[in-house]
Coordinates of C-alpha atoms and ligand atoms in Angstrom, one line a residue:
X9 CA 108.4 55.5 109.8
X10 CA 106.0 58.6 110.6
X11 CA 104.7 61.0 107.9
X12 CA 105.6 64.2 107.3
X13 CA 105.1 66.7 104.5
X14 CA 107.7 67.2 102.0
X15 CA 108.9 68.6 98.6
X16 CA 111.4 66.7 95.9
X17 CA 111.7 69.4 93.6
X18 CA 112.1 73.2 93.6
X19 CA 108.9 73.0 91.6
X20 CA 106.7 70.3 93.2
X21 CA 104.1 70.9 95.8
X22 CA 104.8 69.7 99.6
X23 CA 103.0 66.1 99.6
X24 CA 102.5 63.9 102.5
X25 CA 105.5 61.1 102.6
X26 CA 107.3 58.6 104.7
X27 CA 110.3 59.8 106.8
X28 CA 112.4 58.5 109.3
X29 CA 113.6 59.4 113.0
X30 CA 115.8 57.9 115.1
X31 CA 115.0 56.2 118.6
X32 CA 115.8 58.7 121.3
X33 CA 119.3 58.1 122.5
X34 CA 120.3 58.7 125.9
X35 CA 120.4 62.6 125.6
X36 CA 117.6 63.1 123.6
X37 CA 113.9 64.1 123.7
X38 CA 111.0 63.0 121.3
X39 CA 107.8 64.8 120.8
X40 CA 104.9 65.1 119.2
X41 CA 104.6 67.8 117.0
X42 CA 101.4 70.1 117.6
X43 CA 101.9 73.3 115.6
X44 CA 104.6 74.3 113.3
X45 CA 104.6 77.7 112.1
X46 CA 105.5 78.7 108.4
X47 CA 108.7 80.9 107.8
X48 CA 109.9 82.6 104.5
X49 CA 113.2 80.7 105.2
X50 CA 110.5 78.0 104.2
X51 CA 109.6 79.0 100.9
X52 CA 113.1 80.2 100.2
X53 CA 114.4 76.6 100.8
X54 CA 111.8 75.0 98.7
X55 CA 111.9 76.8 96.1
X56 CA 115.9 76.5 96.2
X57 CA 116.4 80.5 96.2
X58 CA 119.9 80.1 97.8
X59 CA 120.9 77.1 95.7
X60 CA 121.5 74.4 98.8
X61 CA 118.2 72.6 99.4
X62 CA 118.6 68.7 99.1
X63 CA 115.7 66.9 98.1
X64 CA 113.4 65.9 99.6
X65 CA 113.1 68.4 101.8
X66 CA 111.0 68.5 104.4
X67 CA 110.9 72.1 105.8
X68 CA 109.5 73.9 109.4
X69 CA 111.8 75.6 111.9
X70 CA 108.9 76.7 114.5
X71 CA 107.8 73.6 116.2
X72 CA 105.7 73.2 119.5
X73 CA 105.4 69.9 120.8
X74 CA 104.6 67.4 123.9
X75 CA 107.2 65.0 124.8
X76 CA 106.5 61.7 124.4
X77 CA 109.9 59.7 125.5
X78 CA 113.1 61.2 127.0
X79 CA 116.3 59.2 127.3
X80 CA 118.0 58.2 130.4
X81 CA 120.7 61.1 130.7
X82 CA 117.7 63.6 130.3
X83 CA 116.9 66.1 133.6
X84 CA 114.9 68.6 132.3
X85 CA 112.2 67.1 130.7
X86 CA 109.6 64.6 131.3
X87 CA 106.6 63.1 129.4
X88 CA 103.7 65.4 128.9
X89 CA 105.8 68.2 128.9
X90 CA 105.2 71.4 126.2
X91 CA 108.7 72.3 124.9
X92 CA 109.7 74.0 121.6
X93 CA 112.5 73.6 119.0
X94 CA 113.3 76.5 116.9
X95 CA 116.2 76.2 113.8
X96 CA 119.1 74.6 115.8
X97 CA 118.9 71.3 116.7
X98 CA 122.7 70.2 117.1
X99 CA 126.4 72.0 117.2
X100 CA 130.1 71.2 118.2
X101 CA 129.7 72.8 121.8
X102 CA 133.5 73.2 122.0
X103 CA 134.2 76.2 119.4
X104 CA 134.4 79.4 120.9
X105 CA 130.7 80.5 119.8
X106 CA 129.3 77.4 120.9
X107 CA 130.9 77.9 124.4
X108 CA 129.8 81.6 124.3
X109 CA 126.3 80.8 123.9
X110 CA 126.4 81.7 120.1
X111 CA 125.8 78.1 118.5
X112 CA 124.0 79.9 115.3
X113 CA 127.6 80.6 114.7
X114 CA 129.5 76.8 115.4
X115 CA 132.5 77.4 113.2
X116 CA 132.3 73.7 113.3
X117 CA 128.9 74.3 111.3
X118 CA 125.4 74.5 113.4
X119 CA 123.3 71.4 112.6
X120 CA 119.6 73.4 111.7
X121 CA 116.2 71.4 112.1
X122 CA 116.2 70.8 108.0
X123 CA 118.6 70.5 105.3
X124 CA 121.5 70.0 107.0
X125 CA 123.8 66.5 107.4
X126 CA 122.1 64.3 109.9
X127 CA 124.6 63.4 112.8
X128 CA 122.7 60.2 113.4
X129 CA 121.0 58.9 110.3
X130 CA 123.2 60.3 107.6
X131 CA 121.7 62.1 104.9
X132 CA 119.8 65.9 105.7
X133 CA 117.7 66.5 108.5
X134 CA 113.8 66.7 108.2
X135 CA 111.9 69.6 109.8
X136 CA 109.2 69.9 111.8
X137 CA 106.1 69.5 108.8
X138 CA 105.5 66.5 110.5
X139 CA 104.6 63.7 113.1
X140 CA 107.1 63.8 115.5
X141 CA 111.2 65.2 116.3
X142 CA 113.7 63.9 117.8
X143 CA 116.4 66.6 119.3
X144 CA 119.2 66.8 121.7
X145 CA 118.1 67.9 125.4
X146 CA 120.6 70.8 125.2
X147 CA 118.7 72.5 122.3
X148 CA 115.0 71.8 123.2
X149 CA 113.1 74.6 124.7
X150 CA 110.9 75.2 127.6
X151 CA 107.5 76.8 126.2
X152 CA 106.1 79.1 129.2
X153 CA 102.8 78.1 130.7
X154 CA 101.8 81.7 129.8
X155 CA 101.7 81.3 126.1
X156 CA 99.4 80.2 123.8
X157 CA 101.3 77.0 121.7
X158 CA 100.2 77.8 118.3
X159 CA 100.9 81.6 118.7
X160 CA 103.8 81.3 119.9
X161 CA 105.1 78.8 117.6
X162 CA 106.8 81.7 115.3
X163 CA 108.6 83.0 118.5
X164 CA 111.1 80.3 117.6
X165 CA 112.3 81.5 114.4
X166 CA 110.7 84.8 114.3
X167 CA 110.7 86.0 117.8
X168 CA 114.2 84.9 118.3
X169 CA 115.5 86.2 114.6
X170 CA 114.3 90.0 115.7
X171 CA 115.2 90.0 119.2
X172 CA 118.7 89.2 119.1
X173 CA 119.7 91.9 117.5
X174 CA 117.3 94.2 118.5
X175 CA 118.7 93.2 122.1
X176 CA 122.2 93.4 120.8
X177 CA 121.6 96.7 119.2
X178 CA 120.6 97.7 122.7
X179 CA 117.1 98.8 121.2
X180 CA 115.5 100.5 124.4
X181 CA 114.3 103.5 126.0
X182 CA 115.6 106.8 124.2
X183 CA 115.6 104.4 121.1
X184 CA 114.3 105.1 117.2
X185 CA 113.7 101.9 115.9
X186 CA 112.5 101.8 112.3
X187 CA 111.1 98.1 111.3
X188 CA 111.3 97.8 107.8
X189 CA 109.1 94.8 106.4
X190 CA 106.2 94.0 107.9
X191 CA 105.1 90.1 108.0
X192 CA 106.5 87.1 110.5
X193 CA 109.1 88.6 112.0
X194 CA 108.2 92.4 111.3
X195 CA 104.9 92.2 113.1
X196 CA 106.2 90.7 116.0
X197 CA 110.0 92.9 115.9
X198 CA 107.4 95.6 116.8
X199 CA 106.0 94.1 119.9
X200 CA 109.5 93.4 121.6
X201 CA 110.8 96.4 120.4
X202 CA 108.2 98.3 122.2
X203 CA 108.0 95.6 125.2
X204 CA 112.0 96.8 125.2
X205 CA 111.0 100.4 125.8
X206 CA 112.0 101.8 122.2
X207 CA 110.3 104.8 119.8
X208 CA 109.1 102.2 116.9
X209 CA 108.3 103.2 113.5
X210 CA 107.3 100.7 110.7
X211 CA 107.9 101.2 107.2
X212 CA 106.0 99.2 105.0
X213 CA 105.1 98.8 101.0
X214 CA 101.8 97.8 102.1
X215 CA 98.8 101.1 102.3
X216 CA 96.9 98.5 104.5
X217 CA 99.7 97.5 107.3
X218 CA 99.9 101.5 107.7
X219 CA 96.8 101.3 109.2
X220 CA 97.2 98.3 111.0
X221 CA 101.0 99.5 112.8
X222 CA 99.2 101.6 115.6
X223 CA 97.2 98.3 116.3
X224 CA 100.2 96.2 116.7
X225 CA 102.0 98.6 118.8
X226 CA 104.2 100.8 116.2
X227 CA 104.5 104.7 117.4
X228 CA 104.1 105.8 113.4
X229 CA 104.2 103.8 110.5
X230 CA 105.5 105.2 106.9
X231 CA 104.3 104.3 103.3
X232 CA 107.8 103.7 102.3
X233 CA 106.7 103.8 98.6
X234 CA 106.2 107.8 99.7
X235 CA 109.5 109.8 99.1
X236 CA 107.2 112.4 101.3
X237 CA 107.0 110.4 104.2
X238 CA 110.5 108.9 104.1
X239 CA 112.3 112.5 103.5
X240 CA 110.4 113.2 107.0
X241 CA 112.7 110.7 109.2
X242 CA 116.3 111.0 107.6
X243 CA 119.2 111.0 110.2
X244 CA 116.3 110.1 112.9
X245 CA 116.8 106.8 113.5
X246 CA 119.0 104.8 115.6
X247 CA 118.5 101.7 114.2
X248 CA 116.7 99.7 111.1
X249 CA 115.8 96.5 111.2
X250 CA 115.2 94.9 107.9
X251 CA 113.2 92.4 107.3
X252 CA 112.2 92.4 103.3
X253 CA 112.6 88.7 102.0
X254 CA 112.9 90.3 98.2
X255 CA 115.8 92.8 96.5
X256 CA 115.4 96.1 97.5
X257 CA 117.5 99.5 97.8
X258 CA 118.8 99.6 101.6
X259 CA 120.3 103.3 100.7
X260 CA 116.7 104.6 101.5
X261 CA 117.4 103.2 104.7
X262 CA 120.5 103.9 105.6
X263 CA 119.8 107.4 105.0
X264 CA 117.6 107.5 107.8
X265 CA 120.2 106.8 110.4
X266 CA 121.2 109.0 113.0
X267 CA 125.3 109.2 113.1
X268 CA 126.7 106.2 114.7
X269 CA 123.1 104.5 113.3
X270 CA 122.9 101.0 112.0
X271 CA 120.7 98.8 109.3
X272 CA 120.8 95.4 110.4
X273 CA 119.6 93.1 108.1
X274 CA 118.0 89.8 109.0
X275 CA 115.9 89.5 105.7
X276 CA 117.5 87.1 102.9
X277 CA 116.5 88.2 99.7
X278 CA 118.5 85.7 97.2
X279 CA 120.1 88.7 95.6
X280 CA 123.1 91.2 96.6
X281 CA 122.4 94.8 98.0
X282 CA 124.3 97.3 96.6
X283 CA 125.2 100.2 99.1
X284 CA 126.7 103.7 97.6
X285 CA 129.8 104.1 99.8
X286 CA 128.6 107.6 100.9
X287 CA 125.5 106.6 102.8
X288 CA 127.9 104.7 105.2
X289 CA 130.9 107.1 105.3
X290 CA 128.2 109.8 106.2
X291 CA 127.6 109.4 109.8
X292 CA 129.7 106.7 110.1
X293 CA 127.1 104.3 109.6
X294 CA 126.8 100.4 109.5
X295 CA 125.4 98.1 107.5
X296 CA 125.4 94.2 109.6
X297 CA 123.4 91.4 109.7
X298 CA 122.0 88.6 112.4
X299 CA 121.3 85.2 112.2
X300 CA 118.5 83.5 114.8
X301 CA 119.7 83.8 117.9
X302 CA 121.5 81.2 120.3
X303 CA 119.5 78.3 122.6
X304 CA 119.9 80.0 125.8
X305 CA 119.1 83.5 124.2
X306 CA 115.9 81.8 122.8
X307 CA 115.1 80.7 126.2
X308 CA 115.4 84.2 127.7
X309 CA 113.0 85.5 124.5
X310 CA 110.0 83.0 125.6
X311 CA 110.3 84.1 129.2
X312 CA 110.4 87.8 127.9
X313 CA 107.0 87.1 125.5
X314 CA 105.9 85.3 128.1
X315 CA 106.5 88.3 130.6
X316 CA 105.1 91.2 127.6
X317 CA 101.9 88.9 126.6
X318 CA 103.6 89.0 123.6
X319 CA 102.6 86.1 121.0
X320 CA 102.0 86.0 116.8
X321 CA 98.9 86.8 114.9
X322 CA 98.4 83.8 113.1
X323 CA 96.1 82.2 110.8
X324 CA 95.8 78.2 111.9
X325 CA 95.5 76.0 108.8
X326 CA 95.1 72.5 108.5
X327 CA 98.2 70.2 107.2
X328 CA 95.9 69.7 104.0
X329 CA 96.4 73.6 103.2
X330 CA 100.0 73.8 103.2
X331 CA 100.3 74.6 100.1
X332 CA 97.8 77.5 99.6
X333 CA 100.0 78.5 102.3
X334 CA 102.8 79.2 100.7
X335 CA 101.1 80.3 97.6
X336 CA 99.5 83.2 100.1
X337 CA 102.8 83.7 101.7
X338 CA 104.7 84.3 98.6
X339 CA 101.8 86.7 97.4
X340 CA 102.2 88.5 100.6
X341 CA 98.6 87.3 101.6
X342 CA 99.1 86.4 105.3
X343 CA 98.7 88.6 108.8
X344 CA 100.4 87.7 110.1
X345 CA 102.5 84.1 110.3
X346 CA 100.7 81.1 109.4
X347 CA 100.7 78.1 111.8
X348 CA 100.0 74.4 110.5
X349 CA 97.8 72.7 113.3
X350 CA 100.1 69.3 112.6
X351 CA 97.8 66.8 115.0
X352 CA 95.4 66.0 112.1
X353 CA 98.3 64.8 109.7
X354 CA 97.7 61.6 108.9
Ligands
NAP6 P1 107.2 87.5 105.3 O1 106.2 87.2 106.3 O2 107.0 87.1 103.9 O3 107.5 89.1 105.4 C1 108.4 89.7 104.5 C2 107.9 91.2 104.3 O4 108.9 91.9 103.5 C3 106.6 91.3 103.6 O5 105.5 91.2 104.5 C4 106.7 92.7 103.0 O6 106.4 93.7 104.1 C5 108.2 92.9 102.7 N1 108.5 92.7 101.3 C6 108.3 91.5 100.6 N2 108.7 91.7 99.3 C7 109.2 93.0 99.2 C8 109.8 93.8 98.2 N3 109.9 93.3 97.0 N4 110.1 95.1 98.5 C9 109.9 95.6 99.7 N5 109.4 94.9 100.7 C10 109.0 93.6 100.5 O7 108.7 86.9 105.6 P2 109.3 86.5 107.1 O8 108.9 85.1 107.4 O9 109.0 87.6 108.0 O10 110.8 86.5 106.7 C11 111.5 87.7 106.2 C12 112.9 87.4 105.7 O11 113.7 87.0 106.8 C13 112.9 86.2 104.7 O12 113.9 86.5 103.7 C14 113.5 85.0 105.6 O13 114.1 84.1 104.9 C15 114.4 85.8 106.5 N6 114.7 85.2 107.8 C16 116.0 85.3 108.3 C17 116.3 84.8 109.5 C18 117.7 85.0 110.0 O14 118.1 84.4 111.0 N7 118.4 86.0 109.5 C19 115.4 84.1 110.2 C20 114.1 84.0 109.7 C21 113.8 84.5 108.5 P3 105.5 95.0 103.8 O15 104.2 94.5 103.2 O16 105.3 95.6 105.1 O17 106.3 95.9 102.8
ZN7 ZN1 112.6 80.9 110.0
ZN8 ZN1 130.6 75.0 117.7

């Protein structure tokens, strides 16, 4: 048994329990958890926003950690070694996706670090809010010696989440690239986004980001409550990437696309969008989505930070905090990803 912080009801607090993981088998690496960052998909999941969390849950998708056993089919990693494990932890391997590099997409169903069936213990997995994790060698991660653990803890669901499709969007040089939403993965969308070569604009609810965009890299940042401001960047933009966790109106947005544009959506608020058919047959627009990003795509994103110096801003909390946490994080109190410095849990 190791501890771990979890939740057993959409409206209990995470408390420190009892969990289980399994003995590494031959293919699999255990580690020490050292910092696990703090993710909306988090809050959504505890507080049941998309209807599918099993309790307990035990939540955290951003996990740094030092191995501490390997089995005996494992190559690539050896006690004492920093790795990583972002949101996947398991898939089929065999499906077309999962041979493509695309295992966020197993039509067989990707196994995610929490709240999904357990191939080996039965029941959901547990994430990474605690002690230790046990993973497959195939989906840990090699953290760069370049990068600092706990900032870089929210590359693995953050960093990845923005970078795939900014990459797959072909965000670059000659690129308008409009960030809409500016917290986890907003703040650092604008760093790769610019590391990538693109014009980046941020458009925020928040007066205060405004101000802080130019610091974080953006080109111009817009008060997107402003009609002002927004009227000055319709058709300009290649591309939107939206990152708002809550029900907004994606019309203001697609407005703003160049012909050919796209808003890609990787934010999940729990509601639908509703999109007036004449904002995409305009221009010939799109509306998409993207979820994560594969294992061997997340490798090439650390090397990339890694490369860029680019990292989170993050406030490091102790695991006894967790839950002001998420109280801050649902307030929209947080600049820019929290981090829970797991050593001390005890
Ligand atoms: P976050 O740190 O809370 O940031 C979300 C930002 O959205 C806020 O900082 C705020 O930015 C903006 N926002 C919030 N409520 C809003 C509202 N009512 N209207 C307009 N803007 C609002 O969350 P995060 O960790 O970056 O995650 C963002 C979303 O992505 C969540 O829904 C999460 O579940 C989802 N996600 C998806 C994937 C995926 O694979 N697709 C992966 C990770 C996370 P401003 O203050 O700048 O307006
Ligand atoms: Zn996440
Ligand atoms: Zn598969």
């Amino acid at each position: 048994m190791i501890k771990a912080l979890g939740s057993t009801a959409a409206d209990k607090p995470l408390a420190v329990m009892d969990i289980q993981r399994r003995s590494p088998l031959a293919d699999d690496v255990q580690m020490d958890i050292l910092f696990c960052g703090i993710c909306h998909s988090d809050l959504h999941q505890l507080k049941n926003d998309f209807g599918g969390t099993t309790y307990p849950v035990v939540p955290g998708h951003e996990i740094v950690g030092k191995v501490t056993a390997v089995g005996g089919d494992v190559t690539r990693f050896k006690i004492g070694d920093i790795v990583a494990v972002g949101c996947i932890v398991d898939s089929c391997r065999e499906c077309s996706p999962c041979r493509g590099d695309l295992e966020q997409y197993c039509e067989k169903g990707t196994t995610y670090s929490y709240n999904t069936p357990d191939r080996h213990l039965g029941g959901m997995t547990l994430g990474g809010f605690s002690q230790t994790y046990v993973c497959r060698e195939q989906y840990v991660l090699r953290m760069p010696a370049g990068l600092d653990p706990a900032a870089a803890a929210p590359l693995l669901c953050a960093g990845i989440t923005v970078y795939s499709p900014l990459k797959h969007w072909q965000a670059g040089a000659g690129k308008v690239v409009g960030i809409l939403g500016i917290g986890g993965l907003g703040h650092v969308a604008i760093r790769i986004a610019k590391a990538m070569g693109a014009h980046v604009v941020v458009f925020t609810t928040s007066p205060a980001k405004v101000e802080d965009a130019k610091r974080l890299g953006a080109h111009d940042a817009v008060l997107s409550t402003d009609p002002e401001q927004m009227k000055a960047y319709v058709s300009k933009l290649d591309m939107v990437l939206d990152t708002v966790s809550a029900k907004h109106d994606v019309n203001d947005y697609l407005k703003l696309l160049k012909i050919d544009g796209s808003v890609v959506l990787v934010g999940l608020p729990a509601e639908p969008l509703e999109i007036s058919p004449f904002n995409v047959v305009k221009g010939r627009r799109s509306f998409s989505g993207s979820n994560i990003g594969g294992i061997a795509e997340t490798q090439e994103m650390l090397e990339f930070c890694a490369e860029h110096g680019i990292v989170a801003d993050v406030e490091l909390i102790q695991p006894q905090m967790i839950n002001e946490a998420f109280d801050r994080l649902e307030k929209g109190d947080v600049k820019y990803r929290f981090v829970v410095d797991m050593g001390p849990l005890k």
